[in-house]
XYZ file of C-alpha atoms in Angstrom:
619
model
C 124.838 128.584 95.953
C 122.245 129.368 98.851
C 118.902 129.859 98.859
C 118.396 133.869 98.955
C 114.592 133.782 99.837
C 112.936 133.551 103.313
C 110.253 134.165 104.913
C 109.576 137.312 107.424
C 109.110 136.258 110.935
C 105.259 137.281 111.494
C 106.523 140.393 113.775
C 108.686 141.841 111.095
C 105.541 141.308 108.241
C 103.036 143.262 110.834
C 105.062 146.091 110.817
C 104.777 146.197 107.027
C 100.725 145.638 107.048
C 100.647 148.438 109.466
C 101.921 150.612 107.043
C 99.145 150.323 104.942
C 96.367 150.350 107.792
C 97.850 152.937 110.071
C 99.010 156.310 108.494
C 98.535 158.231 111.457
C 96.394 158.002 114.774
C 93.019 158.883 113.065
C 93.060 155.259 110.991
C 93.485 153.790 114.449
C 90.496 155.464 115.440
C 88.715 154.856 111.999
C 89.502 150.638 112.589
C 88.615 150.654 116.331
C 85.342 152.569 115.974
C 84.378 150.211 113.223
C 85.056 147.378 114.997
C 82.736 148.768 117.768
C 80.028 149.457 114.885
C 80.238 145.614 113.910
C 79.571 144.206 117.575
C 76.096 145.983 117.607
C 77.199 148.719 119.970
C 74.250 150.704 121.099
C 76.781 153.747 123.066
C 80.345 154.369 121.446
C 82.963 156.183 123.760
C 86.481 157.204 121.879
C 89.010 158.509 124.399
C 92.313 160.807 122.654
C 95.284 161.655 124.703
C 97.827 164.446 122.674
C 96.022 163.918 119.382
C 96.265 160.185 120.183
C 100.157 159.827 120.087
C 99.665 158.923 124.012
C 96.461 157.408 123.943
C 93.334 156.352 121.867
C 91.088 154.203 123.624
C 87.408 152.844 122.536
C 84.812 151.557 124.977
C 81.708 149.884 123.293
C 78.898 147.867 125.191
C 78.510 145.114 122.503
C 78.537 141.924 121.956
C 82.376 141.407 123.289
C 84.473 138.262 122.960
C 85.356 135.244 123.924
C 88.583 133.829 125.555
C 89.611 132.775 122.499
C 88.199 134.954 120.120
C 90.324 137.669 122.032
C 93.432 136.247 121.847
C 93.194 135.174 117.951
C 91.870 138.931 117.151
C 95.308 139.635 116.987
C 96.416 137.120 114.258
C 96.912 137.946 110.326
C 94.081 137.454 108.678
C 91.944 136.120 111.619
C 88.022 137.851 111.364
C 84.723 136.599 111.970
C 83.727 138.812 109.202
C 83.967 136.395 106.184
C 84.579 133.125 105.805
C 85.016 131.985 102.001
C 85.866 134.396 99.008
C 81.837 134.521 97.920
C 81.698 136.651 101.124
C 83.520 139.816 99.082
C 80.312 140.048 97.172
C 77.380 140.402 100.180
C 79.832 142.362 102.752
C 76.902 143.966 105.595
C 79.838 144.927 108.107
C 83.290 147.643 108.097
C 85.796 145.060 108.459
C 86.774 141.993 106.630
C 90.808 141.653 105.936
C 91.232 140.834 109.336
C 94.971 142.836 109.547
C 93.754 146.031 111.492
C 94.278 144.827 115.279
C 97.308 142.700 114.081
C 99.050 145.928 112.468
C 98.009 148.285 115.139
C 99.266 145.473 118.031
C 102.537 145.813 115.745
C 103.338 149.116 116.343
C 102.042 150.154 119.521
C 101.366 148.812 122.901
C 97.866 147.474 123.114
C 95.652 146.755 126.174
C 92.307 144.413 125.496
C 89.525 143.987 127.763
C 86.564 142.088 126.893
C 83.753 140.364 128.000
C 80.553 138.360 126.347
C 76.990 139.341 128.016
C 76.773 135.173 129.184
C 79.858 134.823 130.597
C 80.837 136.247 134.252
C 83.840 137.384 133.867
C 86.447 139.002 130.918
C 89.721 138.627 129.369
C 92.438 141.014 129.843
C 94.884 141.102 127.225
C 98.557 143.228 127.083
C 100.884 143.213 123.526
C 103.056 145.261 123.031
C 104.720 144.962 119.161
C 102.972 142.065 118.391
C 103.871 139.984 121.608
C 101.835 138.820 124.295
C 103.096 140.158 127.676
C 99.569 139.199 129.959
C 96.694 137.351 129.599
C 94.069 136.989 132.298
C 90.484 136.679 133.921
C 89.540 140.264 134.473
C 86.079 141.882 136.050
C 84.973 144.481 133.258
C 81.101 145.494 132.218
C 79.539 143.666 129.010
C 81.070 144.944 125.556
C 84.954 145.940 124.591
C 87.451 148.408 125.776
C 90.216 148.387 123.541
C 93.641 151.183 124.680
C 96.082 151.743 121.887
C 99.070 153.364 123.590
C 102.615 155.316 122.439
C 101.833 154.767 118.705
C 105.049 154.103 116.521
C 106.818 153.579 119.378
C 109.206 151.085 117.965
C 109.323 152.890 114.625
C 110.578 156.220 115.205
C 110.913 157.396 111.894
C 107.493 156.970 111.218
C 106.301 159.313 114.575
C 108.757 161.679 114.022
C 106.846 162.301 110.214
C 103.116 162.870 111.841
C 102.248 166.420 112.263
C 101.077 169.047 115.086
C 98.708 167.827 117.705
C 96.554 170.148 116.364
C 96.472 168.273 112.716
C 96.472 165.368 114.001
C 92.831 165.858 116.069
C 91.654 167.751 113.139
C 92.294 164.206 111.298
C 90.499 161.906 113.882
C 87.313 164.315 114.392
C 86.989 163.936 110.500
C 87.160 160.387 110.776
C 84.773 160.435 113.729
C 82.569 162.665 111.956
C 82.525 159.731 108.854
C 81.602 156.999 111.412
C 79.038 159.276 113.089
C 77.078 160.721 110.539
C 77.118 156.995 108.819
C 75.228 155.361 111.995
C 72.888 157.756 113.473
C 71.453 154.776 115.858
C 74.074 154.772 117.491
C 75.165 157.407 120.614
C 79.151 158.601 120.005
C 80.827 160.863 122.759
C 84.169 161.917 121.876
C 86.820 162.926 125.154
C 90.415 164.555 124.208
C 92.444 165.254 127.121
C 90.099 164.882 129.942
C 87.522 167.289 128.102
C 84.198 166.392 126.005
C 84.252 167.314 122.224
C 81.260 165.863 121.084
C 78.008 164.436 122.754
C 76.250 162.683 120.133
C 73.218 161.388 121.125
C 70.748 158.722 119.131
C 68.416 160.433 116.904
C 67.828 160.376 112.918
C 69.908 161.368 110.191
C 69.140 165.206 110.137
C 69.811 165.667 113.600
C 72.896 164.046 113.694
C 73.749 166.262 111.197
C 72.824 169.240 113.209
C 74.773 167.693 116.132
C 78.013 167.552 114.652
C 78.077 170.667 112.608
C 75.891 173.181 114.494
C 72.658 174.170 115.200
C 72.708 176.687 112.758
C 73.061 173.737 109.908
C 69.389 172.762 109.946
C 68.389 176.126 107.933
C 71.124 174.869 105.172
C 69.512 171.465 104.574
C 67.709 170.343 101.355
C 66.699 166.783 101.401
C 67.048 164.251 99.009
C 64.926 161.682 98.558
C 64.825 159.238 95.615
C 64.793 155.100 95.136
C 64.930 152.872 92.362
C 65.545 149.540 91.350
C 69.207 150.347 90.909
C 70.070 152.953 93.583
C 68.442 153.715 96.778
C 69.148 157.807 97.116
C 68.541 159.273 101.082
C 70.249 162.882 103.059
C 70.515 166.062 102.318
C 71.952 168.616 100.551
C 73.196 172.147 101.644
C 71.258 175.285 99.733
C 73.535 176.934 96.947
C 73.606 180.685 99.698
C 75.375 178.461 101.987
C 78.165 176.409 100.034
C 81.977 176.888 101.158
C 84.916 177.022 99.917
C 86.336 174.235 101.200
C 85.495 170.637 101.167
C 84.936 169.938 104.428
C 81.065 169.172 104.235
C 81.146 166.649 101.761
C 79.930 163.124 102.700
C 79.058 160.466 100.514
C 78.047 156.965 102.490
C 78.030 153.500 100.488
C 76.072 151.124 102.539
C 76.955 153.114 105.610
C 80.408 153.356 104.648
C 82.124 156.040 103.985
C 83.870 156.533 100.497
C 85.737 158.698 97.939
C 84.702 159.805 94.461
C 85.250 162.240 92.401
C 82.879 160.818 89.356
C 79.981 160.725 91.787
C 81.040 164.439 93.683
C 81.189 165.883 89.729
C 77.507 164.425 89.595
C 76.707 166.695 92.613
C 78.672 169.189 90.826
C 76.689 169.569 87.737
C 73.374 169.230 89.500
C 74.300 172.472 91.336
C 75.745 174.229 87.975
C 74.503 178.061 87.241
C 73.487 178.138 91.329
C 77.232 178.466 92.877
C 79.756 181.112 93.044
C 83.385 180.486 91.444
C 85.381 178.374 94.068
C 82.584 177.483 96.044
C 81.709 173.706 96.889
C 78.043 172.054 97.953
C 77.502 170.597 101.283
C 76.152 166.993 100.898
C 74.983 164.203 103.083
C 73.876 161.021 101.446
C 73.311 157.823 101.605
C 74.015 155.571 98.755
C 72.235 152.634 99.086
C 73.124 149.711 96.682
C 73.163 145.876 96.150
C 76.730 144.655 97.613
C 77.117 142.187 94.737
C 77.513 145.157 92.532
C 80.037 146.825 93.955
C 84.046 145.858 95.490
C 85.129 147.715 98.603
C 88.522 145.502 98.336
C 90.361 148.255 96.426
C 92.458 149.731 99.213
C 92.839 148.887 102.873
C 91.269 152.081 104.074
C 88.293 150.689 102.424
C 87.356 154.270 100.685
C 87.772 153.579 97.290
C 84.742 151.477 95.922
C 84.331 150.431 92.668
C 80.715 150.299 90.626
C 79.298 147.983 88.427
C 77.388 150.882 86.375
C 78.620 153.702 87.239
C 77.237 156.307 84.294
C 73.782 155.053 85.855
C 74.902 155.939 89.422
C 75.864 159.576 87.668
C 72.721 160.008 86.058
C 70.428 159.250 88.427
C 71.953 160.939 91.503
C 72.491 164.229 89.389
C 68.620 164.074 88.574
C 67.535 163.412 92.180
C 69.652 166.289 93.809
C 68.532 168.600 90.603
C 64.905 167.597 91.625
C 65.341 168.120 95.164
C 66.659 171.772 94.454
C 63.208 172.704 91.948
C 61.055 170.581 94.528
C 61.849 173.152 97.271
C 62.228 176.012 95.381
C 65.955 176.506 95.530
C 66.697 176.877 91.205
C 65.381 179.500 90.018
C 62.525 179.537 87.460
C 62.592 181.520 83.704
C 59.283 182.916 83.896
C 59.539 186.086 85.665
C 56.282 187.303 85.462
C 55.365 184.549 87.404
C 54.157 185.475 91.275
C 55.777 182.818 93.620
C 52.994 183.169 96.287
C 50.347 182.226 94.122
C 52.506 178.424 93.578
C 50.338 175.284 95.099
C 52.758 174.133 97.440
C 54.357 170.375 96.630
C 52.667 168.727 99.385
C 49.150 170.329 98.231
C 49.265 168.794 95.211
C 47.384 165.585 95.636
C 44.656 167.414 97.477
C 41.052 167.912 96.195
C 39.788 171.709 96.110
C 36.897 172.340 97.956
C 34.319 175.627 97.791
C 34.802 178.403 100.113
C 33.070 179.295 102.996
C 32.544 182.929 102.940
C 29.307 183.861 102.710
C 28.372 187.491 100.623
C 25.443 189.704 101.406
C 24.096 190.097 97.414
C 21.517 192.480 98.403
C 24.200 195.062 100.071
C 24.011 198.067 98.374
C 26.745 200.901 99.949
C 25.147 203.874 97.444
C 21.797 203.636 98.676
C 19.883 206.137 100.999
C 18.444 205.075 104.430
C 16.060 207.199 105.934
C 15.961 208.170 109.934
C 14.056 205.312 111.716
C 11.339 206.254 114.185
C 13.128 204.535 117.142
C 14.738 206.280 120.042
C 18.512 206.870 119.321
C 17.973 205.773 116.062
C 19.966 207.374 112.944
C 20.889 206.779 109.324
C 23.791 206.676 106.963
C 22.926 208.862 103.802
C 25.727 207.277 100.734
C 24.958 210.038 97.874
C 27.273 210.094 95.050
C 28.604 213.631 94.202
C 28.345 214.373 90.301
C 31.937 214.640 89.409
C 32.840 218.598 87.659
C 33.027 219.021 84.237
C 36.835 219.039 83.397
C 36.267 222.719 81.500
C 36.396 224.089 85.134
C 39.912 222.826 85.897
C 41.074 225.889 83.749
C 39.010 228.604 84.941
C 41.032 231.983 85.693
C 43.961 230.351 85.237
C 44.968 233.018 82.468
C 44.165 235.794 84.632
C 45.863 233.738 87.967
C 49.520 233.138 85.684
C 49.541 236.645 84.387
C 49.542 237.771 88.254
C 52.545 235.382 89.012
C 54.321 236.090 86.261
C 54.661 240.082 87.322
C 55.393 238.927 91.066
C 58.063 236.424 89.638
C 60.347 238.860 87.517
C 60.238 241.408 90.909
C 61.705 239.038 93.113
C 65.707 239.386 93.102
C 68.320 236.532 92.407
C 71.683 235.617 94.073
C 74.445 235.962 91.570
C 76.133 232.786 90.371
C 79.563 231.958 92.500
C 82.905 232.369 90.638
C 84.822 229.281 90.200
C 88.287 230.390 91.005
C 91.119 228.154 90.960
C 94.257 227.729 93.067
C 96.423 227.975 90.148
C 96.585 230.380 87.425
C 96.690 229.902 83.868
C 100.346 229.545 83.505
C 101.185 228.038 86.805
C 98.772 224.739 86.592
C 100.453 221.503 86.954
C 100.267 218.951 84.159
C 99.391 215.328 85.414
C 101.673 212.756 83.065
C 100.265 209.311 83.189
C 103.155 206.942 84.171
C 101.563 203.412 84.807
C 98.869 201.676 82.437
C 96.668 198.809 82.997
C 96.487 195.907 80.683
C 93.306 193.740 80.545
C 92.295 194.305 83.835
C 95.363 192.288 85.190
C 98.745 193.618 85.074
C 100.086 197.132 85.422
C 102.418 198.526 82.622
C 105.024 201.200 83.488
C 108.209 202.338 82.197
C 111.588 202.279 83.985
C 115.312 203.948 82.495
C 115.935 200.370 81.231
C 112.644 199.783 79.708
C 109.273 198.239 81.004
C 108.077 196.627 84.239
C 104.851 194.827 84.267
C 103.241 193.765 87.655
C 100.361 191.438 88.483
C 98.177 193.156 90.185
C 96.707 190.272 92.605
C 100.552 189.340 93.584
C 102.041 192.676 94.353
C 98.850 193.625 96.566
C 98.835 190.427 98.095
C 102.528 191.087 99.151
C 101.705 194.380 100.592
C 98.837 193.563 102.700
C 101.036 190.736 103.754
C 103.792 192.802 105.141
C 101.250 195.725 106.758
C 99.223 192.695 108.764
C 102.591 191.192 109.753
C 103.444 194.764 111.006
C 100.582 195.225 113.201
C 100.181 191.927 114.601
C 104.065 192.133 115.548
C 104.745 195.714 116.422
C 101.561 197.950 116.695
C 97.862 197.310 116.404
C 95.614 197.958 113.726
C 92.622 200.062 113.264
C 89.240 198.975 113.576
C 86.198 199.944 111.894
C 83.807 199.384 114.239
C 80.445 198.007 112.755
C 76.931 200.101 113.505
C 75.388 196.884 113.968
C 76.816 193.528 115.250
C 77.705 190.778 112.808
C 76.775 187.316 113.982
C 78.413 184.355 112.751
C 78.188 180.599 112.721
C 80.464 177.804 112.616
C 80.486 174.536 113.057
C 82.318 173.068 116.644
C 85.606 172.316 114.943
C 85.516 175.452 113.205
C 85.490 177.459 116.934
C 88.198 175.831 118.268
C 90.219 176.892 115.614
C 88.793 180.024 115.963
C 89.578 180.230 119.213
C 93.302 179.448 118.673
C 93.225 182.445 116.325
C 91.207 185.270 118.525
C 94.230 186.725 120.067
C 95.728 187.111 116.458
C 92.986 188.169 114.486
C 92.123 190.906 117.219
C 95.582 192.183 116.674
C 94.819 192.549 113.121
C 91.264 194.527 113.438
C 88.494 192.128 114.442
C 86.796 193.108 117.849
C 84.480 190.250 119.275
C 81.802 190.668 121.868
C 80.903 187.067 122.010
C 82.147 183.640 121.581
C 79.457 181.339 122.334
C 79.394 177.220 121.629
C 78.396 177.641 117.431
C 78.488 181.043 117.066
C 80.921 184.368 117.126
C 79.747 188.339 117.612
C 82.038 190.734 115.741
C 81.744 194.317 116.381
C 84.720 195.407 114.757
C 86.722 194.361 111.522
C 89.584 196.192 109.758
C 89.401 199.521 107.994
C 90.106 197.719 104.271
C 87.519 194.557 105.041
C 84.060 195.198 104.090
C 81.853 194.321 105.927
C 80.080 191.671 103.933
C 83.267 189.888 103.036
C 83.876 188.935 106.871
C 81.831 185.689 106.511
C 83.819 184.818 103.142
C 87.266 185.762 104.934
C 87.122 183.413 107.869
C 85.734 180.738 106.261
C 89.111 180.880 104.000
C 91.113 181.502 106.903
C 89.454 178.222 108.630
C 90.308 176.301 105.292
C 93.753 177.252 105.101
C 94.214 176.151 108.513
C 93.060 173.401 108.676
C 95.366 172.514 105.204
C 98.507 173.100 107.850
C 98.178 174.368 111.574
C 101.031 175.351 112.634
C 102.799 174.388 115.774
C 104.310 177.857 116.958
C 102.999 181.588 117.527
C 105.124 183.007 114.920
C 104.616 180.646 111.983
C 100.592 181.519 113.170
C 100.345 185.348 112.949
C 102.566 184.177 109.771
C 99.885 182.148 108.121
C 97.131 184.566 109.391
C 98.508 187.579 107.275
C 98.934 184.930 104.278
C 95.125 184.226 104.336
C 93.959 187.488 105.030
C 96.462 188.685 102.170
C 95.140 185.787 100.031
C 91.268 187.463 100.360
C 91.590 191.328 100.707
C 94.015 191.509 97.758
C 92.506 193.023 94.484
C 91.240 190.287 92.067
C 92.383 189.882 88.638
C 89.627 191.540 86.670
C 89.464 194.456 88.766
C 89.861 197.983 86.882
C 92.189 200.714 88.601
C 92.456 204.469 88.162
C 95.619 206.048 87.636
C 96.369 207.162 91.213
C 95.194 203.723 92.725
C 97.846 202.082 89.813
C 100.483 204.216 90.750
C 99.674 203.930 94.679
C 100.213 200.082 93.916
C 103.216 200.421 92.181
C 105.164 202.687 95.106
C 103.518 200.669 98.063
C 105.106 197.450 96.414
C 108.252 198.945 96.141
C 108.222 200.173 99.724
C 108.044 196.805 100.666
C 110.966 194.492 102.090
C 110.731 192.075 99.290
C 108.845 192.905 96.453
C 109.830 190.705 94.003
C 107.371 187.778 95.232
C 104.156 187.574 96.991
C 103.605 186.056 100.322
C 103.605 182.347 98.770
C 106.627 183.114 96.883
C 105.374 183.860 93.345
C 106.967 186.353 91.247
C 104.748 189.706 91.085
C 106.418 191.471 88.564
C 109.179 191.164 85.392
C 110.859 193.753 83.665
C 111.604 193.847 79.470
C 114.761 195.964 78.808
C 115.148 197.982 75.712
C 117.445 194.897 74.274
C 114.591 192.776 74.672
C 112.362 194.986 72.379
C 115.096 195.189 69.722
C 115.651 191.797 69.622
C 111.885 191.424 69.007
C 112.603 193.571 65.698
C 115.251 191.624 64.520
């Protein structure tokens, strides 16, 4: 019998690895940059073609390579990261496994150019799926530029699963944002498609901050500032007015690595409980900084997932130093009401010694006393002479005699009759209003049909008939717009406007006017007649969130998933009390509409109980 067990050829095992390393183009971009970050890089450039399907290049001005170092970069398992197993335990750089370039060489075609600050000239190399087409003496500047080009192209199952170009950047500026916000000594700048995204210059960690998401950001921050001999606490924290409902400012750094965890983001959590709305999420930025022996990045190879040696210590002492940072800066509120905030020594004051103050007070003035006229030319006094107040007997004096009078003039003076209510109906012709629908607990609406009962949720059959109205006027007429007595000014972060600004045409056809769309920041003049006006903040920033969940790749699906989200927040909540006409306007728009057996995300808005049902109840 033969032997059934080989081994893979080396080309065949790289495609595997890579399918571990590289989901989509934004882990190319995550390894690459990293790689950059280890060769002390002082300026970062990442180049995107068509969300980097066609291209994703990085040029770095560190340390570079060797000849040799650049051609066994390539190999399994080749780094100059680590070099025994005790290594895993005092990791100071992003990559260690040594199977990033060798996966992404795999898959894609791959152009290396190199070149070491004492050497005089580089090395070009070419691979496409893991072999070597050129290698050769190039002239290229000090540092690494490193092309990945047509990704998956010898694995087209695997491109034809990645999503809309328009996902896919959204996935490497969130990745760029991770290695950005981690390194603030370093200067990014970010190009897709010939144009500049981001320009991120050196500068400290709250600026970088206020780089990436907006100017506006720097109003939001708290920061946190704590160390110990465990944990090393540093960044900021966004102020419970400002938290959103997505997830999308949420950044928790390991040793300037990025990571993942949902014990340490339910720390944040209950730090923040009693301050934040239902369905709203803190902004955080911190810094975790912690002895390597105690923790093991070699959980996954996208290196998020970290594991703790203590973590219920972790927990407790970064819930304590964001819930301090919050009182420190007067962001939780207090339980003594009678207490006056502007009398509060400020924190900073505290260690400072009180000294007397320097006003000076006349103690002989005297304002009640009389001066008498001097003898000099143009000279005059000021008489103060305190009037003996009246005896309060003398308030009442002729006031008998003074009412009597105004009593006679009061019953001469002549009346208008009161106005007959009359009514449109008479007596026997008024019309009796029967109520038809009923509302049970706030939620679902109760009314009766020939067969028996129909109960409808509320939420659902509103949701489906904003749905089909927004569909109607972004497809076949325009809507009305309330137009706002004073302009509304938003802002967003850079990501946030581009998406925005794929959605202008649409949202205008739904209502919203704008007057200005400047870099961070929108000017609405106008919303739609059912959107108040200070839900138009809360509306877009769900809009934003849903998305960026999916974008979608034509103009039909988008007005589709505009009217969803706008459905999703102008629909009555659960909760909300109705009268009888607004329950019975709800019941005939929802039967107006096309399909109103589900709501826009195809949940059932109402059922109905027949009279069978009830007797088989009774039985």
């Amino acid at each position: 019998m033969t032997d059934i067990i080989q081994l893979l050829p080396d080309h065949v095992a790289n495609q595997i690895a890579a399918g571990e390393v590289v989901q989509r183009p934004a882990s190319v971009v995550k390894e690459l940059l990293e790689n950059a970050i280890d060769a002390d890089s002082k300026l970062i450039k990442l180049i995107v073609k068509d969300a980097g399907k066609a291209l994703i290049q990085v040029i770095d001005d560190g340390k570079g390579m060797s000849v040799t170092d650049a051609r066994l970069s390539f190999e399994r398992h080749a780094t100059s990261k680590i070099r025994s197993a005790e290594d895993l335990f005092s990791l100071n750089t992003k990559g260690f496994r040594g199977e990033a370039l060798a996966s992404i060489a795999a898959i894609a075609h791959v152009e290396l150019k190199t070149k070491r600050d004492e050497d005089e000239l580089g090395t070009q190399i070419e691979i496409e799926g893991s072999e070597v087409k050129s290698q050769e003496v190039v002239v290229t500047p000090k540092g690494t530029s490193i092309a990945v080009k047509h990704l998956f192209f010898n694995i087209p199952a695997r491109r034809n699963f990645l999503k809309s170009n328009n996902v896919e950047l959204r996935h490497i500026i969130d990745e760029f944002h991770r290695v950005a916000l981690a390194h603030p000594d370093i200067a990014f700048v970010m190009f897709h498609n010939g144009s500049e995204s981001f320009n991120l210059p050196k500068s400290n960690y709250r600026q970088r901050v206020v780089n990436i998401f907006g100017g506006k950001t720097n109003e939001k921050l708290v920061p946190v500032e704590e160390e110990t001999e465990v944990l090393k606490i540093s960044g900021f924290v966004g102020k419970p007015e400002f938290s959103r409902k997505t997830r999308t400012e949420q950044f928790f750094f390991v040793n300037n690595r990025f990571i993942k965890s949902a014990y340490l983001n339910h720390a944040i959590n209950a730090a923040f409980e009693g301050l934040l709305k239902d369905g709203s999420h803190p902004s955080y930025f911190l810094n975790l900084t912690v002895d390597p022996k105690t923790i093991d990045i070699n959980i996954h190879p996208t290196k998020t997932e970290i594991k703790f040696d203590d973590e219920h210590t972790l927990y407790a002492i970064l819930r304590s130093s964001v819930k301090h940072s919050l009182g420190q800066f007067n962001i939780a509120p207090v339980l003594d009401f009678d207490r006056d905030r502007n009398l509060d020594t400020p924190y900073n004051f505290e260690g400072k010694r009180v000294s007397n103050p320097t006003v000076e007070v006349d103690k002989g003035f005297n304002p009640f006393r009389e001066e008498k006229p001097s003898g000099k030319a143009g000279g005059f006094s000021t008489s103060y002479k305190k009037e003996p107040a009246s005896q309060w007997e003398s308030l009442y004096v002729g006031l008998e005699s003074k009412g009597t009078k105004t009593t006679q003039e009061f019953s001469e003076i002549e009346l208008e009759s009161q106005p007959e209510n009359t009514s449109l109906f008479s007596d026997n012709t008024e019309v009796e209003s029967k109520q038809t629908t009923y509302q049970l607990l706030n939620k679902y609406i109760i009314s009766t049909i020939k067969s028996g009962m129909l109960i409808i949720d509320q939420h659902r059959a509103h949701q489906r008939i904003l749905y089909e109205g927004l569909l109607k006027h972004t497809t076949v007429q325009e809507a009305v717009s309330q137009q706002l007595l004073f302009p509304l000014q938003l802002q967003f972060s850079s990501s946030e406007m581009e998406l925005l600004e794929q959605l202008k045409e649409d949202l205008e056809l739904t209502g919203f006017v704008f007057s200005k769309f400047e870099e961070g920041s929108i000017e609405i003049t106008g919303v739609p007649v059912n959107v108040p006006e200070s839900e138009v903040s809360i509306i877009l920033e769900q809009l934003i969130s849903d998305v960026e969940q999916e974008v979608p790749d034509s103009n039909f699906s988008a007005t589709d998933l505009l009217a969803k989200s706008l459905s999703k927040s102008l629909a009555i909540k659960s909760g909300q009390s109705l009268t009888n006409m607004e329950q019975e306007h709800l019941v005939n728009s929802l039967f107006a509409c096309k399909d109103p057996s589900v709501s826009p995300t195809n949940r059932t808005t109402f059922i109905t109980m027949s009279v069978d049902d009830f007797d088989k109840k009774f039985m």
